[in-house]
Short mmCIF file of C-alpha atoms and ligand atoms in Angstrom, two decimals:
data_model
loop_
_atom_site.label_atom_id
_atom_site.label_comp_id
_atom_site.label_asym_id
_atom_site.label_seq_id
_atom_site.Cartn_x
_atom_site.Cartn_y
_atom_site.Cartn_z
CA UNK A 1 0.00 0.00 0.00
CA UNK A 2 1.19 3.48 -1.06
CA UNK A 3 1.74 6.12 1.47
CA UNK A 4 -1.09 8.00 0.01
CA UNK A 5 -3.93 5.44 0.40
CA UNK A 6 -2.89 4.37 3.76
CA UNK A 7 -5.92 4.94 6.09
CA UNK A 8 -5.97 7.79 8.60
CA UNK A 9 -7.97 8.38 10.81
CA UNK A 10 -10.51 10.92 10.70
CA UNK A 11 -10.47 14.68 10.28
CA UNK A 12 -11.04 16.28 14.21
CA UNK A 13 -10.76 12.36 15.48
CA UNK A 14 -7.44 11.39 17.54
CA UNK A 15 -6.19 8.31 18.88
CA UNK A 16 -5.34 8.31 22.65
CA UNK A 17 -1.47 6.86 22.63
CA UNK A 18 -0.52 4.80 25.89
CA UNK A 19 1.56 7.45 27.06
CA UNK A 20 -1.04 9.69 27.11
CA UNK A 21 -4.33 7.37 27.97
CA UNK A 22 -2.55 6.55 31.84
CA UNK A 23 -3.30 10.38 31.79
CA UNK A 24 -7.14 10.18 31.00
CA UNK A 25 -7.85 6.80 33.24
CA UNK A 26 -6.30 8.77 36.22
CA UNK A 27 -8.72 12.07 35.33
CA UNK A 28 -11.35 10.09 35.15
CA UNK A 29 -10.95 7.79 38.01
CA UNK A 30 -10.16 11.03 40.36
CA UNK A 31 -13.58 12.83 38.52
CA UNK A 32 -15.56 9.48 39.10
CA UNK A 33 -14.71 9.34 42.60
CA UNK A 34 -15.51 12.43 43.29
CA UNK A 35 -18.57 12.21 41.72
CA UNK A 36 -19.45 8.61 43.82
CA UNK A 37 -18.42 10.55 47.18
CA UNK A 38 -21.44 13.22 46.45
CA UNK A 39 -23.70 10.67 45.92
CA UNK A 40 -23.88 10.74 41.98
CA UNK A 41 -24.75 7.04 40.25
CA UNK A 42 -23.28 6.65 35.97
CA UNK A 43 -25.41 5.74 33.71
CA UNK A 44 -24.36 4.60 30.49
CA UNK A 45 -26.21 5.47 27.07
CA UNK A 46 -25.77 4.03 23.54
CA UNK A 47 -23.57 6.26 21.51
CA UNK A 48 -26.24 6.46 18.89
CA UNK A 49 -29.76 8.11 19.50
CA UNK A 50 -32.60 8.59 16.66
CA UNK A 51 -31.92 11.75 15.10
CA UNK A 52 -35.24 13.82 16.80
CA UNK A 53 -34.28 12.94 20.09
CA UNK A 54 -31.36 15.66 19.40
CA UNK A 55 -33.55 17.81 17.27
CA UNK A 56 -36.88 18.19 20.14
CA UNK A 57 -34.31 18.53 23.15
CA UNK A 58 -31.34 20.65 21.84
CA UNK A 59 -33.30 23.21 19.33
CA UNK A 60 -33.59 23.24 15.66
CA UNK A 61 -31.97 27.02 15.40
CA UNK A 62 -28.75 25.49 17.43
CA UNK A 63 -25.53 25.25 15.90
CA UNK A 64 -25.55 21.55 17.29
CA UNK A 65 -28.83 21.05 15.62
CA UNK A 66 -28.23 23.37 12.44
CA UNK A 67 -25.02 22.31 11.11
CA UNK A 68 -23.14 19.85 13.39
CA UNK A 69 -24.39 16.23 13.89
CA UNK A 70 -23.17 13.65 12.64
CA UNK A 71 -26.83 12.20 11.08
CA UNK A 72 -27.59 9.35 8.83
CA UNK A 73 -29.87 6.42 7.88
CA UNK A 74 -29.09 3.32 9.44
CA UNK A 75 -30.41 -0.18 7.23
CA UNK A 76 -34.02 -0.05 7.90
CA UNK A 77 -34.19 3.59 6.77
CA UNK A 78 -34.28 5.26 10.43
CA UNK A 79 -32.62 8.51 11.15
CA UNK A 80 -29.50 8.51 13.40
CA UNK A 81 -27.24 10.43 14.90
CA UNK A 82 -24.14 10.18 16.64
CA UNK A 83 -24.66 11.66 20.23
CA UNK A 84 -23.41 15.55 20.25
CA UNK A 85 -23.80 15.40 23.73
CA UNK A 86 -25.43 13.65 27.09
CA UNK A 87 -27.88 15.63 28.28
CA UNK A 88 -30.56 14.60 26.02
CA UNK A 89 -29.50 10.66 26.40
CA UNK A 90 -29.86 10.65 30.12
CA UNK A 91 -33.17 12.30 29.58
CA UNK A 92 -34.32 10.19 27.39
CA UNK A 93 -33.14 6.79 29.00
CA UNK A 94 -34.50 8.30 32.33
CA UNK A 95 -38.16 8.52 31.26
CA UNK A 96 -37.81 5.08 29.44
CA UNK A 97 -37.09 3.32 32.59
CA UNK A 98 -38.91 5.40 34.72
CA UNK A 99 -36.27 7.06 36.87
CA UNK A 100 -38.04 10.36 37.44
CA UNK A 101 -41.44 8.48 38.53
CA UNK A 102 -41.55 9.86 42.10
CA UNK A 103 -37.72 9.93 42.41
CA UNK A 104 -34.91 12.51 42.76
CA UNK A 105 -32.01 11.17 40.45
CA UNK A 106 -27.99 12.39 40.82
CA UNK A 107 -26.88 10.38 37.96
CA UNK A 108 -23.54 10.98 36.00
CA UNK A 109 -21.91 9.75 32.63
CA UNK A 110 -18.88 9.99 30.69
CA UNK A 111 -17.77 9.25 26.68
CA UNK A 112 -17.09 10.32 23.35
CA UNK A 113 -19.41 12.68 21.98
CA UNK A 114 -19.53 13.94 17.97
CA UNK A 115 -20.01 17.48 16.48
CA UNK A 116 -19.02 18.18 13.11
CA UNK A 117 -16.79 21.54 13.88
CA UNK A 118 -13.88 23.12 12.56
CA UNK A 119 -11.16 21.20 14.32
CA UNK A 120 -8.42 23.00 16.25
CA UNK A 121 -7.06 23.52 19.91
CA UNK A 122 -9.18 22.63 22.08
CA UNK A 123 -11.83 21.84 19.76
CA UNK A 124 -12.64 18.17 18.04
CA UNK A 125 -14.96 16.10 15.74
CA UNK A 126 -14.80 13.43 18.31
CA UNK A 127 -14.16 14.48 21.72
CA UNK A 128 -15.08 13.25 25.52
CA UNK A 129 -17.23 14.70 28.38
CA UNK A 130 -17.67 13.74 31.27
CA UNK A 131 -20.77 14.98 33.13
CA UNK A 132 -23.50 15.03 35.87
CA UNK A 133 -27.50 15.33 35.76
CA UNK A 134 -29.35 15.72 38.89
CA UNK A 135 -33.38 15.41 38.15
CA UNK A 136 -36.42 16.45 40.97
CA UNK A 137 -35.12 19.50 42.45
CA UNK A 138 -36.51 22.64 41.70
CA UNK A 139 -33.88 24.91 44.73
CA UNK A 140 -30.78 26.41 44.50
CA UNK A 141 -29.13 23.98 47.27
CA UNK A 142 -28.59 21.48 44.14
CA UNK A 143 -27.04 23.91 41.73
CA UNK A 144 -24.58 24.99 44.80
CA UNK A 145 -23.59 21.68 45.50
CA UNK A 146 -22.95 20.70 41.92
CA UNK A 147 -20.73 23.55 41.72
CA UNK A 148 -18.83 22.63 44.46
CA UNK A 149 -18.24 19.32 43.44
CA UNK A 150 -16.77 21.01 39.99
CA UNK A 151 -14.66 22.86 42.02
CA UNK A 152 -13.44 19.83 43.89
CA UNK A 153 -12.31 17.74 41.07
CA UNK A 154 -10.27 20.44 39.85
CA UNK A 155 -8.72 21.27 43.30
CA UNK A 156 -7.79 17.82 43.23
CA UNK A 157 -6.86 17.60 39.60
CA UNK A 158 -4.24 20.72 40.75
CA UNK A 159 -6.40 22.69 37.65
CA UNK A 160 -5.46 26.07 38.04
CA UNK A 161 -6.57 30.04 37.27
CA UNK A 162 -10.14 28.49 35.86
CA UNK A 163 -12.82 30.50 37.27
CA UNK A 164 -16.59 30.30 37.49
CA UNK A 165 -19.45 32.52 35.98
CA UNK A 166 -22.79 32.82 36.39
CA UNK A 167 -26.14 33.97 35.03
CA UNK A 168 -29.88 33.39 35.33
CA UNK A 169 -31.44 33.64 32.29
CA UNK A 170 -35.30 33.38 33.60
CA UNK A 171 -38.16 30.76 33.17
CA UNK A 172 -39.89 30.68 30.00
CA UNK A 173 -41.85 33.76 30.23
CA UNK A 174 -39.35 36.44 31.29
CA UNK A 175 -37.28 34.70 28.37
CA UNK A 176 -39.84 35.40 26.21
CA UNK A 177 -40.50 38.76 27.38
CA UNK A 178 -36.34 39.24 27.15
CA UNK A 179 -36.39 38.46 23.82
CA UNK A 180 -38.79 40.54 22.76
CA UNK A 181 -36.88 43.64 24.02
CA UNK A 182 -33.03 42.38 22.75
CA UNK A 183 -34.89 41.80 19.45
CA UNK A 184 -36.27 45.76 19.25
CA UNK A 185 -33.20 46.87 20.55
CA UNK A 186 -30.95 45.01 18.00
CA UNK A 187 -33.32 45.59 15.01
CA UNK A 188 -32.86 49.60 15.58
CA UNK A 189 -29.20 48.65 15.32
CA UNK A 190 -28.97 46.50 12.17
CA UNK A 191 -26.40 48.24 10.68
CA UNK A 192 -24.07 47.35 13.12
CA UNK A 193 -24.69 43.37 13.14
CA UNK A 194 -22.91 41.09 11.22
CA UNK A 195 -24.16 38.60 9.23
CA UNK A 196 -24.56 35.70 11.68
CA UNK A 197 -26.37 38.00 14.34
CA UNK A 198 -28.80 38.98 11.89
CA UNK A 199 -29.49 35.49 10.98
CA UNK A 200 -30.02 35.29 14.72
CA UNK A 201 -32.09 37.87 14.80
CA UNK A 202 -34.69 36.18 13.41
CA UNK A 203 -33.88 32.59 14.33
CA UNK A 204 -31.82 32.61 18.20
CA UNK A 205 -31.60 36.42 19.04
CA UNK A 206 -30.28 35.57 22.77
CA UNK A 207 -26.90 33.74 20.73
CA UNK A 208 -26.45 37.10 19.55
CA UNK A 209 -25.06 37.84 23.32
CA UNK A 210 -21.81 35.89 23.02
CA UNK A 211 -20.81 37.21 19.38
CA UNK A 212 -17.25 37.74 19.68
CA UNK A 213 -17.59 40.37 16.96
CA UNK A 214 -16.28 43.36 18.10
CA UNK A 215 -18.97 46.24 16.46
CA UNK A 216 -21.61 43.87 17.75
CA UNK A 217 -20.39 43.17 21.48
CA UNK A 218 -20.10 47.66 21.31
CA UNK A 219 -23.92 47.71 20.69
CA UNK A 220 -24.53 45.41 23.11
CA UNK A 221 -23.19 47.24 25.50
CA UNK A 222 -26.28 49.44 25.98
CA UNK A 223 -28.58 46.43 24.93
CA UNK A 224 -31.41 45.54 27.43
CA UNK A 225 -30.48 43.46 30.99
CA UNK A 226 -31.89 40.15 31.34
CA UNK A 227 -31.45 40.58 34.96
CA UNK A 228 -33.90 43.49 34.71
CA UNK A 229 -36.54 40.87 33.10
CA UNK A 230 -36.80 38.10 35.59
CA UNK A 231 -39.63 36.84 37.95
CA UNK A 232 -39.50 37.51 41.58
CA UNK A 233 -38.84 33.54 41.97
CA UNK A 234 -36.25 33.61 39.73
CA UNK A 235 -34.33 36.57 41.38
CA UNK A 236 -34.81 34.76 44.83
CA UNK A 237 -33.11 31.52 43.77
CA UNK A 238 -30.24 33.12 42.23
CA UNK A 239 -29.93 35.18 44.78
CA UNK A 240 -29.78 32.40 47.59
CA UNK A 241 -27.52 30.43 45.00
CA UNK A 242 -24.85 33.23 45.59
CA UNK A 243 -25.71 32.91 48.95
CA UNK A 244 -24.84 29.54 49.10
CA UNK A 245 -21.81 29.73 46.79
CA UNK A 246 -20.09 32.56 49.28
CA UNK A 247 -20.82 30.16 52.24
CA UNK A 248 -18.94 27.88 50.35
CA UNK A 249 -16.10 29.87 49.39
CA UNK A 250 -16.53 29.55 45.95
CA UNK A 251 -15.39 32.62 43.75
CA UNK A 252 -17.90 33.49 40.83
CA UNK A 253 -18.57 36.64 38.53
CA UNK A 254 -22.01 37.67 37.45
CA UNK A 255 -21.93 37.50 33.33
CA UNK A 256 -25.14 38.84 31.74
CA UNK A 257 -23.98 37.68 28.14
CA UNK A 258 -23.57 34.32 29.42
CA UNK A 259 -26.85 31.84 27.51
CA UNK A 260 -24.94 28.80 26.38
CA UNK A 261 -25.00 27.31 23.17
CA UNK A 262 -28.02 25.34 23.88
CA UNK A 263 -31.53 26.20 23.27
CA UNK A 264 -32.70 24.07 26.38
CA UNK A 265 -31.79 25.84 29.68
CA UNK A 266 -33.66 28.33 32.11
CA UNK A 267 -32.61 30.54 35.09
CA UNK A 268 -29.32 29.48 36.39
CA UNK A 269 -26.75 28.91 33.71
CA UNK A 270 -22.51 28.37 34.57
CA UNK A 271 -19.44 28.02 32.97
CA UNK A 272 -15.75 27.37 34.27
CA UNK A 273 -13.46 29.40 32.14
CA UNK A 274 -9.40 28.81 31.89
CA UNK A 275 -8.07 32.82 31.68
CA UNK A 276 -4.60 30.85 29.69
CA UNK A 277 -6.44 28.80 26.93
CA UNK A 278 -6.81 30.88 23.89
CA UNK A 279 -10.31 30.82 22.71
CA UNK A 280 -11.29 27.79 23.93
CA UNK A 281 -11.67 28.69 26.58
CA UNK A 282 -14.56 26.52 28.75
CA UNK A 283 -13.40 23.53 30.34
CA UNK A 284 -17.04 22.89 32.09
CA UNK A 285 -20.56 24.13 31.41
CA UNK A 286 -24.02 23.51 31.77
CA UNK A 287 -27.51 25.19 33.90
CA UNK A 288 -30.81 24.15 34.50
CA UNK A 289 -33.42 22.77 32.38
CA UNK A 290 -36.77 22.30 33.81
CA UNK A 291 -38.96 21.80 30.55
CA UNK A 292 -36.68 18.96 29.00
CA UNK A 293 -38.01 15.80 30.64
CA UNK A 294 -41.72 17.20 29.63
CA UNK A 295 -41.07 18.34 25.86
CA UNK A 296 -39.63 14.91 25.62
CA UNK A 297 -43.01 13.52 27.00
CA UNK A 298 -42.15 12.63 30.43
CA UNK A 299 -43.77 14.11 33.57
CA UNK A 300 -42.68 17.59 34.06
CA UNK A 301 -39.35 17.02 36.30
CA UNK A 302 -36.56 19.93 36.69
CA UNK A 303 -33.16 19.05 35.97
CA UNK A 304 -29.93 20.80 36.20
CA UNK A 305 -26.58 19.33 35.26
CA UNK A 306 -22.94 20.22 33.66
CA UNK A 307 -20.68 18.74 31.35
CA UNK A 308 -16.88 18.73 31.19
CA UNK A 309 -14.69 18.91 28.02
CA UNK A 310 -11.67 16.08 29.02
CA UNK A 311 -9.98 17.20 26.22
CA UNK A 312 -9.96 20.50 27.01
CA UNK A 313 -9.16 19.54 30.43
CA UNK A 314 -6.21 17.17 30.13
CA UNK A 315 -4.64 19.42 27.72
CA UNK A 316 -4.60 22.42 30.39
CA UNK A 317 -3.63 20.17 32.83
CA UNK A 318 -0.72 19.74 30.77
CA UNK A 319 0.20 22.76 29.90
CA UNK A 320 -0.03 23.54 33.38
CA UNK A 321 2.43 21.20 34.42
CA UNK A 322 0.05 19.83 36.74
CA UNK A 323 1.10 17.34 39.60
CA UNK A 324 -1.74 14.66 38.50
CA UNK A 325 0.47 14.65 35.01
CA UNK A 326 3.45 13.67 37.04
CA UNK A 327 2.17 10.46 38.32
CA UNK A 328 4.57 7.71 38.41
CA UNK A 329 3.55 5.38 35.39
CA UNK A 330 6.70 3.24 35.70
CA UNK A 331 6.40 -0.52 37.05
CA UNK A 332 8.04 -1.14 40.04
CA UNK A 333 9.69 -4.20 38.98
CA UNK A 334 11.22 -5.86 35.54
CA UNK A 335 11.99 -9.41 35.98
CA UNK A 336 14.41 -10.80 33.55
CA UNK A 337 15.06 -14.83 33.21
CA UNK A 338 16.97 -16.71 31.41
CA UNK A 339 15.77 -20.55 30.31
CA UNK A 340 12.60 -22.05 30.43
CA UNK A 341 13.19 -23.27 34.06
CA UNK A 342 14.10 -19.53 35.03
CA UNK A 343 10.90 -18.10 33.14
CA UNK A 344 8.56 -20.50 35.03
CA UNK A 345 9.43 -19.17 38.15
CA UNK A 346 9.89 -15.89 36.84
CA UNK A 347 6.23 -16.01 36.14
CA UNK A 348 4.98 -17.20 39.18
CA UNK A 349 6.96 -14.63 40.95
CA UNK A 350 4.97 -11.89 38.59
CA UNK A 351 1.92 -13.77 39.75
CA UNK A 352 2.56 -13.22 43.28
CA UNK A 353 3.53 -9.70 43.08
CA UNK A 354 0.77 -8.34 40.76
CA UNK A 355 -1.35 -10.41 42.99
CA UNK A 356 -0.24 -8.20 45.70
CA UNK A 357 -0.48 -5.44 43.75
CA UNK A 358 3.07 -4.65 42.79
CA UNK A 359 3.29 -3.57 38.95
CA UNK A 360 5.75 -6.21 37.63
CA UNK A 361 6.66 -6.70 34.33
CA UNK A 362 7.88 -9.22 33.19
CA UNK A 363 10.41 -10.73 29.67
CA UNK A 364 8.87 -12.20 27.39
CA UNK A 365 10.56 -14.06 24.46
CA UNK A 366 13.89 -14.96 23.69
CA UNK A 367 16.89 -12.33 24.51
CA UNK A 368 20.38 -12.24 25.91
CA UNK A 369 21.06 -11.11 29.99
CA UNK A 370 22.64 -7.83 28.61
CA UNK A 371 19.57 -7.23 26.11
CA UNK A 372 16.78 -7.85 28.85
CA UNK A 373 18.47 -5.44 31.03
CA UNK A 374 18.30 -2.91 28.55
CA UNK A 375 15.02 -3.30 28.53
CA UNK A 376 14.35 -3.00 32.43
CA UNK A 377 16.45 -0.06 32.16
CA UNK A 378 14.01 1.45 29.34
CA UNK A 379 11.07 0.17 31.02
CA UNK A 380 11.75 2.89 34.31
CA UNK A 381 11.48 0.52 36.74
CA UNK A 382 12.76 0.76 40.19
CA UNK A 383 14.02 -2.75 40.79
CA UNK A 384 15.02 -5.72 38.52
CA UNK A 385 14.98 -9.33 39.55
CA UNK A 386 16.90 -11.50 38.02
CA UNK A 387 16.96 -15.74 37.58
CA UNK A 388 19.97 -16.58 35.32
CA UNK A 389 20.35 -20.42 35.76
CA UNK A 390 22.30 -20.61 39.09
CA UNK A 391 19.62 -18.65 40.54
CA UNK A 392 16.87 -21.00 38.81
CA UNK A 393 18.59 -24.05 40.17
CA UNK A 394 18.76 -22.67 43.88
CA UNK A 395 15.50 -20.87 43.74
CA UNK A 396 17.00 -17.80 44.39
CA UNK A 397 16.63 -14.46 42.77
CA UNK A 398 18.80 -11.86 42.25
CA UNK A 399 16.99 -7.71 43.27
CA UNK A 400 18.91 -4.91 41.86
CA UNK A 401 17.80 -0.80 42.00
CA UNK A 402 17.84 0.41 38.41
CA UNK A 403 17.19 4.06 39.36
CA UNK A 404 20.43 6.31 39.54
CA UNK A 405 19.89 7.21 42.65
CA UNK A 406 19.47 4.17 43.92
CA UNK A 407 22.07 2.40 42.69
CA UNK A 408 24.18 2.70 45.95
CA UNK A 409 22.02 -0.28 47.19
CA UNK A 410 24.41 -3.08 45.99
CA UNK A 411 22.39 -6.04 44.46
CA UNK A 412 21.75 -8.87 46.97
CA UNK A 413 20.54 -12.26 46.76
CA UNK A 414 17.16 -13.62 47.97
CA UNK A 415 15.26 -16.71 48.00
CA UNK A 416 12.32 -16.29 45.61
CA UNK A 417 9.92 -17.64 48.87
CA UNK A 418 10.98 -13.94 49.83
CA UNK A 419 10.39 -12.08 47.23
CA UNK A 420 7.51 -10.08 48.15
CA UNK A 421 8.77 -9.49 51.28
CA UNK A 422 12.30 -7.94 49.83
CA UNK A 423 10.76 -5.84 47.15
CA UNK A 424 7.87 -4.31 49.19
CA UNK A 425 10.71 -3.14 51.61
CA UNK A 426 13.19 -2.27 49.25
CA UNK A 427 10.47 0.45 47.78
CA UNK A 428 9.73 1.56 50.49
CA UNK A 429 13.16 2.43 52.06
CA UNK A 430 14.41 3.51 48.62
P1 ATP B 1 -18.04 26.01 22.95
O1 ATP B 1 -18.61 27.35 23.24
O2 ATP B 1 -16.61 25.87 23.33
O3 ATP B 1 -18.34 25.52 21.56
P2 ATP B 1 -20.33 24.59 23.86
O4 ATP B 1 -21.17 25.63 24.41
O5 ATP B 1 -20.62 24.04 22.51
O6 ATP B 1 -18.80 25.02 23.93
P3 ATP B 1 -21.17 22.43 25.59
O7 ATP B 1 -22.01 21.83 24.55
O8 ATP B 1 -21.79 23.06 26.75
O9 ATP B 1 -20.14 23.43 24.92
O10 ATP B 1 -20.09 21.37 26.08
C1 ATP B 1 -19.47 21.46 27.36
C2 ATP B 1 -17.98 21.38 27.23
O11 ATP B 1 -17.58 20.34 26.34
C3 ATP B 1 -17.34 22.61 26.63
O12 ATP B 1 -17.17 23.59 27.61
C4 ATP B 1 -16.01 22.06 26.17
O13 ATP B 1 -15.10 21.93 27.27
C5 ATP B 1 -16.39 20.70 25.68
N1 ATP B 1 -16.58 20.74 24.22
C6 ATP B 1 -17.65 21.14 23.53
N2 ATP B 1 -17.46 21.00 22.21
C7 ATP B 1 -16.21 20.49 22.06
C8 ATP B 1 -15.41 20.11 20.93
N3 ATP B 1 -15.86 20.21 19.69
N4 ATP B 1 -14.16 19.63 21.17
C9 ATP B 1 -13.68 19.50 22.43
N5 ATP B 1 -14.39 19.83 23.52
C10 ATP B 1 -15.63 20.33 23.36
MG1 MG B 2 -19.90 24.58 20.63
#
């Protein structure tokens, strides 16, 4: 095969090398335990949802919706599309199984999830989110102790300068109402928009908020508040959400522009924004959406939840040096053997160790004393052990530290029976 029709992968769609992937399954493991230690249960959709599952929950006039699923017909003709994100899943699979029938739900999820976007830092065809949906409450209390459990992962992921904002953006009516003034605001300013705002005009005015074009973000400046606009329920809950979020320590700013890509959300609305990473920017997003679960014909049940770019995330986290990135991937021993009698015991001392939860690896295949030791020393292990055929025939083995600065530990001699024993103290006093 010519270089030219070898197969790629595809455009905006990366493969996850092992160096890198130790990376991801310690982020996620640290986010899932988190996650467990609020009380939050996964739940784990199909990647592929029919296509008006998307289309009801999301918004036709979304960018998502508009021009960036991944849709097609399957065999029997049905309309499918790869997930563009989990919110809509979790909704759906809840009122399938009925886990909003008289029950409050914390549930969480992580996985790949598709838009069809112009690929660049930060930003992906394929890409992963991990995220949390809590269904049945209505208060503030929830939202404040979602966010705090944000802010815990990334205290403990060592994530730094990412801050949180905040708006409310109303319930339906004051939304309504909102729109209705932005709209006669912008339209005496036309000549001032650009082309996508007036497209918005008519089809998503509120998107028009976060236009990063400069001559529209100066009209805006004067452009009506949608704080000014919302119901004296509304005002209360954000306000005790602030409340709550001081109590808690938690630093915020107020952002009036702030509405979220997503046609689906009401009053509360939040995203955790990295000051360092160009343009994208937002690691973690998300509000609440109280009319999902109904439009998708369940029983009216509020929801509010987030979702985290890991892509995003890891890639901060690595330009940030940070210590999670650091972890020690190396095994702590390499066992070389020489012979079949050697490898047999070689492998049942690998069996005893991993057993005990040392990371051993072990040699595999033919290769010379000097040539498997170039291997332990590649491998970064701590400690070799070694069965050359005197060792074999007096069940021995022999421990040596590989690490530089270790290496004033002279190799000793041990009976394999011991070998647990030697190399759980030797790492430890090393
Ligand atoms: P953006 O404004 O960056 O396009 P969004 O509003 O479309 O984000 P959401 O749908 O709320 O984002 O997704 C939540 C998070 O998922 C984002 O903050 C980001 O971290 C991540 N994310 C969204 N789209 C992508 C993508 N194409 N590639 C990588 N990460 C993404
Ligand atoms: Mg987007």
């Amino acid at each position: 095969m010519s270089k030219s029709e070898q197969i790629k992968a595809i455009k905006g769609m990366k493969d996850i090398l092992p160096e890198d992937s130790a990376l991801w399954l310690d982020v996620e493991a640290l986010c899932a335990r988190v996650l467990d230690l609020h009380g939050y249960r996964q739940i784990r959709t199909p990647i592929l949802e029919r296509t008006h599952l998307f289309s009801r929950s999301i918004g036709d006039e979304t960018d998502i919706v508009a021009k960036e699923m991944y849709t097609f017909e399957d065999r029997d003709g049905k309309s499918l599309t790869l997930r563009p994100e989990g919110t809509a899943s979790c909704v759906r699979a809840g009122i399938e199984n009925g886990l909003f029938y008289n029950q409050l739900q914390r549930l969480w999820y992580v996985g790949p999830m598709f838009r069809h976007e112009n690929p660049q830092k930060g930003r992906y065809r394929q890409f992963s989110q991990i995220g949390a949906e809590a269904y049945g409450w209505m208060s503030p209390d929830i939202e404040a102790e979602m966010l705090s459990m944000v802010q815990q992962m990334f205290i403990e992921l060592g994530l730094e300068k990412t801050h949180l904002q905040i708006n409310s953006l109303g319930d339906q009516a004051a939304r309504a109402k909102y729109r209705e003034a932005l709209v006669d605001y912008l339209s005496e300013h036309r000549e001032q928009l650009d082309n996508d705002s007036l497209r918005r005009l008519e089809t998503n005015p509120l998107r028009i908020l976060d236009s990063k074009n400069e001559s529209v973000q100066a009209v805006l400046v004067n452009a009506p508040d949608i704080a000014d606009y919302l119901s004296e329920q509304s005002t209360a809950d954000f306000a005790q959400l602030q409340e709550y979020l001081q109590g808690l320590g938690i630093e915020y700013q107020l952002n009036s522009r702030l509405v979220r890509g997503l046609d689906y959300y009401n009053d509360t609305v939040f995203e955790w924004v990295n000051e360092d990473f160009g343009a994208q920017s937002t690691v973690c997003a998300g509000g609440r959406y109280d009319g999902m679960v109904a439009q998708l014909g369940g029983a009216a049940t509020p929801g509010f939840g987030f979702a985290m770019g890991l892509d995003r995330l890891i890639q901060i986290l690595l330009e940030q040096q940070a210590p999670i990135t650091q972890a020690n991937m190396h095994p702590d021993v390499f066992i070389i053997s020489i012979g079949t009698a050697a490898r047999q015991q070689a492998l049942v001392m690998q069996q005893q160790l991993t057993r005990a939860g040392k990371k051993a690896v072990l040699h595999c295949g033919a290769g010379s004393m000097k040539n498997q030791f170039k291997k332990a020393d590649k491998s970064g292990a701590r400690l070799a052990l070694i069965v050359g055929e005197e060792e074999a025939a007096s069940k021995t083995v022999g421990v040596k530290p590989l690490i530089a600065s270790d290496k004033a530990i002279e190799q000793q001699n041990i009976v394999q029976n011991d070998v647990l024993n030697a190399v759980t103290n030797l790492l430890e006093s090393l």
